[in-house]
PDB file of C-alpha atoms in Angstrom:
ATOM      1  CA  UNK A   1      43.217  29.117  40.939  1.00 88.00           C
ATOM      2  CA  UNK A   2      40.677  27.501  42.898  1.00 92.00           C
ATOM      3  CA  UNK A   3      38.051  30.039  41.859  1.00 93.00           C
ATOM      4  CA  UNK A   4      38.611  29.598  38.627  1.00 94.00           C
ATOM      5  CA  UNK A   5      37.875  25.621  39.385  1.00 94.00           C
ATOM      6  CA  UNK A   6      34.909  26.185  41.430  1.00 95.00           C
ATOM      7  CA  UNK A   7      33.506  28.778  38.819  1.00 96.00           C
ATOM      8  CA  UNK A   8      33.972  26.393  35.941  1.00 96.00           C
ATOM      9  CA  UNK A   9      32.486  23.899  37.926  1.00 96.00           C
ATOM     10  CA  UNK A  10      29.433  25.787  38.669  1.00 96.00           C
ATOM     11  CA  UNK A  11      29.134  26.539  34.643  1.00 96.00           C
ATOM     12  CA  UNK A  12      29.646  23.115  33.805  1.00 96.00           C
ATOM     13  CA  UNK A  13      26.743  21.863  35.990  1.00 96.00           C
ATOM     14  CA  UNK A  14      24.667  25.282  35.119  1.00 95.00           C
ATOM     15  CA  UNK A  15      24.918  24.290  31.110  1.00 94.00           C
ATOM     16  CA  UNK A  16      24.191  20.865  32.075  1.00 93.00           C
ATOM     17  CA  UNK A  17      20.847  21.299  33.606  1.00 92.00           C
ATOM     18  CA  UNK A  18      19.947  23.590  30.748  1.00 90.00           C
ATOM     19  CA  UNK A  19      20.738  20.997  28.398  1.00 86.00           C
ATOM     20  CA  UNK A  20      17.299  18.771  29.980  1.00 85.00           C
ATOM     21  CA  UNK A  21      15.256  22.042  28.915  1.00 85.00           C
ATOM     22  CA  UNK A  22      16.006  22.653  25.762  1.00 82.00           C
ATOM     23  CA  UNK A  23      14.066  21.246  22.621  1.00 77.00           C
ATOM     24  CA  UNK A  24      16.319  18.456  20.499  1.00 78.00           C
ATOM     25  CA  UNK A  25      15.575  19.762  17.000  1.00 80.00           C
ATOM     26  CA  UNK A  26      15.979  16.186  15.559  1.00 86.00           C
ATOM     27  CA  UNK A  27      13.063  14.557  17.673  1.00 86.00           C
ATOM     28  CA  UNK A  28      10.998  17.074  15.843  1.00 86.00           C
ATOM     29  CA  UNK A  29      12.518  16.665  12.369  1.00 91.00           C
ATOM     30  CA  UNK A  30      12.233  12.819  13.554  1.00 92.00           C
ATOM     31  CA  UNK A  31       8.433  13.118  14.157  1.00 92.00           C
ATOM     32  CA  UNK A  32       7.391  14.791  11.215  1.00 94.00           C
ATOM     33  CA  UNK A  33       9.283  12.123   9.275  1.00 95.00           C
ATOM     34  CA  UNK A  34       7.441   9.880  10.934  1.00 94.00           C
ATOM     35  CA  UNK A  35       3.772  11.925  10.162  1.00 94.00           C
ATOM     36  CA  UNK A  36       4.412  11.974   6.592  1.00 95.00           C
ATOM     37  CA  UNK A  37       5.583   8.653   5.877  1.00 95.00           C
ATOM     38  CA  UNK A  38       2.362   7.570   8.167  1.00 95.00           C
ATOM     39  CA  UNK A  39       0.756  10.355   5.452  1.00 95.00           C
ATOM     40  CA  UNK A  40       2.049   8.389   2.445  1.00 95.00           C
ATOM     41  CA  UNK A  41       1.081   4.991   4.066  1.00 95.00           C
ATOM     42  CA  UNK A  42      -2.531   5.508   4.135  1.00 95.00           C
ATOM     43  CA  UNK A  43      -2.462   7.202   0.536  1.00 95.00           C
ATOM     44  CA  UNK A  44      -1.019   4.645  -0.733  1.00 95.00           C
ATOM     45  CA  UNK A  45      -3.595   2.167   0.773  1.00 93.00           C
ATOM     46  CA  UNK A  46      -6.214   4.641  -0.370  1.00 94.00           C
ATOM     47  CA  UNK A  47      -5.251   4.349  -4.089  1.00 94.00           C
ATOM     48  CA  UNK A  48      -4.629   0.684  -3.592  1.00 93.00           C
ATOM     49  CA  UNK A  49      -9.035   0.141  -2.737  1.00 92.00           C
ATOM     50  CA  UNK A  50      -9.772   2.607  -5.481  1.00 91.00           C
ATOM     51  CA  UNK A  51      -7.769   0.662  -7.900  1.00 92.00           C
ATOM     52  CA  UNK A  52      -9.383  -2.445  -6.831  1.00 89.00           C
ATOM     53  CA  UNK A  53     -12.852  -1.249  -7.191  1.00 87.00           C
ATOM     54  CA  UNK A  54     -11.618   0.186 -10.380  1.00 87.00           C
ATOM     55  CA  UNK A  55     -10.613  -3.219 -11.692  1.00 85.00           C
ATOM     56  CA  UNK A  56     -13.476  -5.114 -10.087  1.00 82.00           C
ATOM     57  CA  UNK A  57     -15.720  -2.440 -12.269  1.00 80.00           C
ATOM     58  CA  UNK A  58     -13.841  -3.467 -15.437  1.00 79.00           C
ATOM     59  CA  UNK A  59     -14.130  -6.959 -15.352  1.00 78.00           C
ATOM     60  CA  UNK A  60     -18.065  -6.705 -14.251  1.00 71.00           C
ATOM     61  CA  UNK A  61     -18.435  -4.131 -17.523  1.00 68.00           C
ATOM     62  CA  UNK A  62     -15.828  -6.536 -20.051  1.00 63.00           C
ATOM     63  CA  UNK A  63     -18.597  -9.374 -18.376  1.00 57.00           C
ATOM     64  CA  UNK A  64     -21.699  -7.853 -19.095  1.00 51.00           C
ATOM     65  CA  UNK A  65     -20.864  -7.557 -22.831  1.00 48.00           C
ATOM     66  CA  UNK A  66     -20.218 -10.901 -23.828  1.00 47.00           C
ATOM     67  CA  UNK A  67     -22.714 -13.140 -25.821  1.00 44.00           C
ATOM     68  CA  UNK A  68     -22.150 -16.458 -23.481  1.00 45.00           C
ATOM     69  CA  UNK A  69     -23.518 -14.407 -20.292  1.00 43.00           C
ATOM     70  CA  UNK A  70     -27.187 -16.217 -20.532  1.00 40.00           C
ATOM     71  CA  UNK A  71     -25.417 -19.516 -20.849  1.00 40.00           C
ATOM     72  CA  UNK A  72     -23.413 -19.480 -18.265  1.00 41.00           C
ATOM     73  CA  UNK A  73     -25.302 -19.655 -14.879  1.00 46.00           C
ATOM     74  CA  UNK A  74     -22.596 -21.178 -13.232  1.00 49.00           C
ATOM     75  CA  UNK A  75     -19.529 -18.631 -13.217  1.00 53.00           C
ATOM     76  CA  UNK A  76     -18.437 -15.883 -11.415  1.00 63.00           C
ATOM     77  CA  UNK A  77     -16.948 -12.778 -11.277  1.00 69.00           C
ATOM     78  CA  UNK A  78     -13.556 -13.174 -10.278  1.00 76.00           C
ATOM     79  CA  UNK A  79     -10.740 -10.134  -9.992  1.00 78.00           C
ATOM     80  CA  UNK A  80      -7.623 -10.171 -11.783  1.00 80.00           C
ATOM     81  CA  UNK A  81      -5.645 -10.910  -8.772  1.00 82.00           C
ATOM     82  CA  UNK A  82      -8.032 -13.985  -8.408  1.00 83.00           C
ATOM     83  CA  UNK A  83      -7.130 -15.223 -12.509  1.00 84.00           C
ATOM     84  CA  UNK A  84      -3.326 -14.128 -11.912  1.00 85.00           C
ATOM     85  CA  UNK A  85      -3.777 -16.722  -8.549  1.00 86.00           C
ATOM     86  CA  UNK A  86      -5.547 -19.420 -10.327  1.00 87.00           C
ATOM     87  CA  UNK A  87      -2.652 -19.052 -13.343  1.00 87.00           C
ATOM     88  CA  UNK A  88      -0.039 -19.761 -11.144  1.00 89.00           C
ATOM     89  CA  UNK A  89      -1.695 -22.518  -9.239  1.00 89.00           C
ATOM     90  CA  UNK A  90      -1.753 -24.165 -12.583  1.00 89.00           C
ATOM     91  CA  UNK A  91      -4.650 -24.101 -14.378  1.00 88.00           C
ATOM     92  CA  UNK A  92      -4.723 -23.315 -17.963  1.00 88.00           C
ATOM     93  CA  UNK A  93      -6.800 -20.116 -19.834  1.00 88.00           C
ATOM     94  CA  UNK A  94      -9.490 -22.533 -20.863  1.00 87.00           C
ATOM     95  CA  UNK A  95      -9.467 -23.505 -17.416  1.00 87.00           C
ATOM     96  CA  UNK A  96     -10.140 -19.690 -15.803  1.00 86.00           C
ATOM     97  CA  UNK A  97     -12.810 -19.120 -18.706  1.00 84.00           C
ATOM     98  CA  UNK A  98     -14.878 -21.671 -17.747  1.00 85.00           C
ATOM     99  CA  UNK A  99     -14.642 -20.808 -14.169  1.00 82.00           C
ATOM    100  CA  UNK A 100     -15.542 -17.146 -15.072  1.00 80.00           C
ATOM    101  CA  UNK A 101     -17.954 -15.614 -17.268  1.00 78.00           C
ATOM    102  CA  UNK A 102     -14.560 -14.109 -19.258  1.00 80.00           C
ATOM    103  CA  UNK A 103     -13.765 -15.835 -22.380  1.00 84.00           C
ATOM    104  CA  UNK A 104     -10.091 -17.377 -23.094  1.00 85.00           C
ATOM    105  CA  UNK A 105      -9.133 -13.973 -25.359  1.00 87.00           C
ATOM    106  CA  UNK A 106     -10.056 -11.718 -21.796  1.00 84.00           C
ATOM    107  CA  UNK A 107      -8.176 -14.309 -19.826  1.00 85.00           C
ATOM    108  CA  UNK A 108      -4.997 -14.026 -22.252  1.00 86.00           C
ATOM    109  CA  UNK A 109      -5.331 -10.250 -21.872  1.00 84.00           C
ATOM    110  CA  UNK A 110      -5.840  -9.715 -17.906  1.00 81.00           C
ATOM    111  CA  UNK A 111      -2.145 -12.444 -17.638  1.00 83.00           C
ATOM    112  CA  UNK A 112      -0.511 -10.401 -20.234  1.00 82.00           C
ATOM    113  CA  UNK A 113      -1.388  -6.938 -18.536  1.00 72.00           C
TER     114      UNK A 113
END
């Protein structure tokens, strides 16, 4: 009986000091988790500067067409984040156009899109 005690014993502490060797299979599945969600992340913020270049392009091309561009020495370009800000701060369309070298009708349509 005793050797059956002792024998267990020295299998118990046997498996136990294997168990510090072997891989856990869920810190790996954990870490590439972790890679591709870092992956999507910086996509994500990729796409995010392309579309703002992409909309900063549009308004400089929608600005470059209008008749009033001569007259207007004073305005700027501003991005549609910058008319959606200026919106909601309170200032009317007629407000933003005069700001910006868009007229009221490319105001209306940057708020409603």
């Amino acid at each position: 009986m005793e050797l059956v005690i002792i024998a267990l014993l020295g299998v118990s502490a046997l498996l136990f000091i294997l168990s510090f060797f072997t891989k856990d299979r869920y810190k790996v599945v954990e870490k590439q988790q972790e890679n591709i969600s870092i992956q999507f992340m910086q996509e994500i913020y990729q796409l995010k500067k392309k579309v703002k270049v992409l909309e900063e392009e549009y308004m400089l091309e929608d600005g470059s067409s209008s008749p009033n561009n001569s007259l207007k020495e004073n305005t700027k370009v501003i991005s549609r984040d910058d008319v959606l800000a200026m919106y909601e701060e309170g200032y009317s369309i007629e407000e933003i156009a005069s700001m910006s070298e868009y007229n009221a009708e490319d105001i209306k349509d940057l708020l409603e899109n």
